Amino acid sequence: MDHPAFSKHLLRLKLQETSNAEGEETVTVSWRALQLPWLELDWFMDVSSRITHLDLSSNSLAALPSVVPWGLIHLLTLDLSNNLLKELPDAENSQGVICSSLQQINLSRNQLTSLPPGLLHLTNIQRLSAAKNQLTVLFDIPSTTNWIGLRKLEELDVSDNCLTDLPTSVMHCLKSLSCLNVCRNTLSSFPDPWACPLKQCKASSNVIEKLPNTISIFWRTQLQEVDFSDNSLKELPSYIFELEAVVLLRFCGNHIATLPAPSKWKCSQLRTLDLSRNQLGKTEEEPKSRKLSFLTTWSKRDPDPDPVCPIEFPMILRDSLEVLFLNDNQLECVPQSVCGLHSLSELYLSNNPGIRELPAELSQLSSLWQLDTEDLHITNVPQEVRSEGPASVLSFLRAHLRKAEPFKLLKMLAIGPPRQGKTALLEALQTGRAAPFTPTDCSISTSTWELDKPNGGKNSKDSVAFNVWDIGGQANMSTVNQCFFTDRALYVVIWNLALGEEAVANLQTWLLNIEARAPNSAVVVVGTHLDLIDTKFRTERLATLRAYILALCRSPSGARATGYPDITWKHLHEVSCKTMEGLDGLKKLIYQVALSMKDSSSSGGGSKLLGRLIPRSYLTLQEAVITEKQRRDGEGEVQYLTDDQLDCIIEQNPGSDIRDYEDLQTAISFLIETGTLLHFPDTSHGLCTLYFLCPVWLSECLERIMHLKSSRSIARNGVIRTEDLRMLLVGTGFTPQTEEQYFQFLAKFEIALPVASNSYLLPHLLPPKPAMDIHGFKQQTNNTLQRLVQMSFVPAGFWERLIARMLISLNEMDLQSFEPKRNIRSQPSRNSVIYSFAGTQQRNRCSTFRVRRSQTIYWKEGLLVTFDGGYLSVESSDVSWKRKKSGGIKIICQSEMRDFSAMAFITDNVNLLIEQWFPALTASESDGSLLIEQFAPCPLCASPGQQKRAEVVAGPVGQVGEKTAGGGDGVHYFNMEDCVLAAVEKEHIVCPQHPDQPVTLQELVFSAPTSVRCNYISVGKAHLSAKQDCG
Ligand SMILES: Nc1nc2c(ncn2[C@@H]2O[C@H](COP(=O)(O)OP(=O)(O)OP(=O)(O)O)[C@@H](O)[C@H]2O)c(=O)[nH]1
Ligand SMILES: [Mg+2]
């Protein structure tokens, strides 16, 4: 400032000149925070007529030259905030105010005692802030002044001043006002409302005693936010709740003691209501209210009624109100109507010394996550529950509301290969004695068992109860018995130690099935016949066998293998059912494992399954279902309930609080988990509408099918006609109304799979080996293509479904190639619905495979189709892969015409099956390796001319993994993915066995499944065009 010229020079640097849309040069002045003590005209006079934005905020200005702002003709925005201004230059009349474009003025943080009268002449002003000044009156208007400004003002902020009132003469001129902030003044009243689109009205921290009663007349459909907190309101008139658009209402810190009657409320959009720090619930005339309630009939019955809360919230808030502050009031109890506010997510109740109980119905508020009860002396929720937070309090209340009881029964399934000692072991556990051997025909039996805490003495408090299902029976039943596998149960997998390593391998399918059907279960693997293991070598022998079991369930990297349950050495045990050796240890193990099971459905997922709280009505339902089961058993009635019958049973209990669908599902899950009934949620063909009561009965129904002999003519080649399958239902209790559900059940568990519109495949009838010697067909020639699909595990039902699917596809192929005019729609509709499970997708894939089949042979894990000039074969092949014994599919396709479309036909079928039914196989192991990979043997290595080892094809393939690396002595296997990638670049790929003789990729790749080929083609095209671009 001591060097005016220099100051001017510096300030001029902060002018920004731009030209506006009309081509005029405009100037923006940014002189913010420069400690300017005054404003020199010389600094800007030459450009003053071009200034559009003037920022002088945060300086030390105490006065302004009269040209600012009134003489700046093009000024749009003016910021004078944070200065020392006591007043603005005078503008005598409207002629002195030429800044008619001015839209925004910020005068906040100055020392103004009233707003400059010049503002009254601004006709385009939209935003005006004068917060944090010393305004005592809004405008000091000489009586001679005529003014017509402020009509377009939308936002007025005069908060933090000393205003005692807002003159209606000014306020009623603000025809466009939408936001008004008058917080922190000393207003004792609010001006009478007027016609304007007011949206926000903030008037907190004043001394307003009363709200104007026309508020809902003028602002009913516009006003959204109203804040009158920290005033002196004594009551809330009903009209404030008639504002239909209001979203936020704040009335905290007043003297409000009551609310208007619920019928008066119209604010159905209200989301936040703050009534904290008031006097709600305060009853001055205690005796009067008591007398009143005495008069009602209700209190006549109950002379000492619970405290009745005078505060009531209307039901119209039910779907809107999310946040409710009631803290710091004088409530005697939580208003019951709060429990009806279904959208509530936050509720603040702290500091209402009278509140002693939380209503149990609060727990029905499903969105509530914040429940503030600090400093309350709640007696009906234990302190330890309260200290765990709102979620725990609410679940405690919910349990209380539903009269829940801790439940300590689990379902336990004894499973494993046949004749291993399952029944003997259960008998030994339950009776403590070696049982005399009594063979039974029945494949499943149930019992109950109470296991006392080991070393805990006879204290039933700590005991665990089990519903034990002994799932045994003949070998052919063991696959179908998976339908009894339910989730969140304890599985005891039993095997005979004396059978050694071979028997361990047989456990694989059992373990895979548990993980597939019951992933939240606990598994214990128990070896029986310990007495048959020589005591001399026992320790080593057991260690070896244990290592075998663990190797099954672990991937080579040591992590849990995909598809297997989590089993560690802690879950393994050995016993003798003859000498009872190891039985005490087993009891201890079972007790520990049962106790450690987690309730995966609970909110945190971390609480224990045993002792979880079960609503009373679930328990009543359980009892009723058991009674019904026994009644039906006695009267020889069918052992399933339909939807309606279950509803009836629920309705028989008048106290039942099972109301909605979700709750019913939870109740049913409880019944399933405890072994009270069986239910399958599949909606297709209505399977979910049946509830099976008795597993023994269900098992008997299945036995009728499983005991069919393949010699019986009704099931030739393992295929049965629908009529014949229907005949097997006679006498079971299934009716024409429920037969569709039953067939769906059979398909679900691969007991009978639809293969054509009127026939089903019964996989159990398929021979384990091809019915004839097929090796004659498989003469290795040069016209053969092979493919090997490696799978980390073969899921249960895989082969059954693959065979059924291929039979369907082959039938379709026949129809398409040779009977094109046959109208498929003429088939009976119901059957075609069942049949359509193969999916329409399959037909859409453009399989070009067309042959006239001469023979089709299929067995448990394989299928062979012969035709003129070639054959096609698919079969399982055990391979060692990833250092483990695993499953594989070997596909061979031979064609004299060198038409290998059959290969694509098969691989499409395999891929689609996996996609639709076994998606778990498309995942990868914890070390990132794929669970499924495809290999193709080098056609040159495999050809007889090159290798005299034709048995490579027919015999076990061996170490494929190693072979791809080029080692070994046999045939090299190319990874299909590598081949497809290589095919983009070149026509040949090099086989490490004979690098001088490259292998053509053409056939290796072009017989890949349609999807891969498409990929290849698109990748190839992209690649080509990229090449062209470069060239
Ligand atoms: N020595 C010896 N024999 C046993 C042991 N456990 C079971 N057995 C015998 O093995 C045979 C088969 O036992 P079960 O209990 O019927 O076998 P299971 O697994 O229930 O058989 P299924 O129900 O038909 O699948 C019976 O003769 C038992 O006495 C054991 O620990 N030691
Ligand atoms: Mg048995």
Coordinates of C-alpha atoms and ligand atoms in Angstrom, one line a residue, residues 418-424 437 472-473 528-529 531 576-578, ligand 1:
P418 CA -22.5 -101.2 3.0
R419 CA -21.6 -103.7 5.8
Q420 CA -19.0 -101.6 7.5
G421 CA -20.5 -101.6 10.9
K422 CA -22.7 -98.5 10.9
T423 CA -25.5 -100.2 12.8
A424 CA -23.1 -101.9 15.1
F437 CA -25.7 -109.0 14.9
G472 CA -27.4 -98.4 5.3
G473 CA -28.8 -101.2 3.3
T528 CA -14.5 -99.8 12.7
H529 CA -13.0 -103.3 13.2
D531 CA -9.9 -105.3 16.8
S576 CA -14.0 -101.6 17.6
C577 CA -17.6 -102.3 18.0
K578 CA -16.7 -105.7 19.3
Ligands
LIG1 N1 -14.9 -107.6 14.6 C1 -15.7 -106.6 14.4 N2 -16.9 -106.7 13.7 C2 -17.7 -105.7 13.5 C3 -17.3 -104.4 14.0 N3 -18.3 -103.5 13.6 C4 -19.2 -104.2 12.9 N4 -18.8 -105.5 12.9 C5 -19.6 -106.6 12.2 O1 -19.7 -106.2 10.8 C6 -20.9 -106.7 10.3 C7 -21.7 -105.6 9.7 O2 -22.1 -104.7 10.6 P1 -23.4 -103.8 10.5 O3 -23.4 -102.9 11.6 O4 -24.6 -104.5 10.1 O5 -23.0 -103.0 9.2 P2 -23.8 -101.8 8.5 O6 -22.7 -100.8 8.0 O7 -24.8 -101.3 9.3 O8 -24.3 -102.6 7.3 P3 -25.5 -102.1 6.3 O9 -26.5 -101.5 7.2 O10 -26.0 -103.4 5.7 O11 -24.9 -101.2 5.3 C8 -21.7 -107.3 11.5 O12 -21.5 -108.7 11.5 C9 -21.0 -106.7 12.7 O13 -21.1 -107.5 13.8 C10 -16.1 -104.2 14.7 O14 -15.6 -103.2 15.1 N5 -15.3 -105.4 14.8

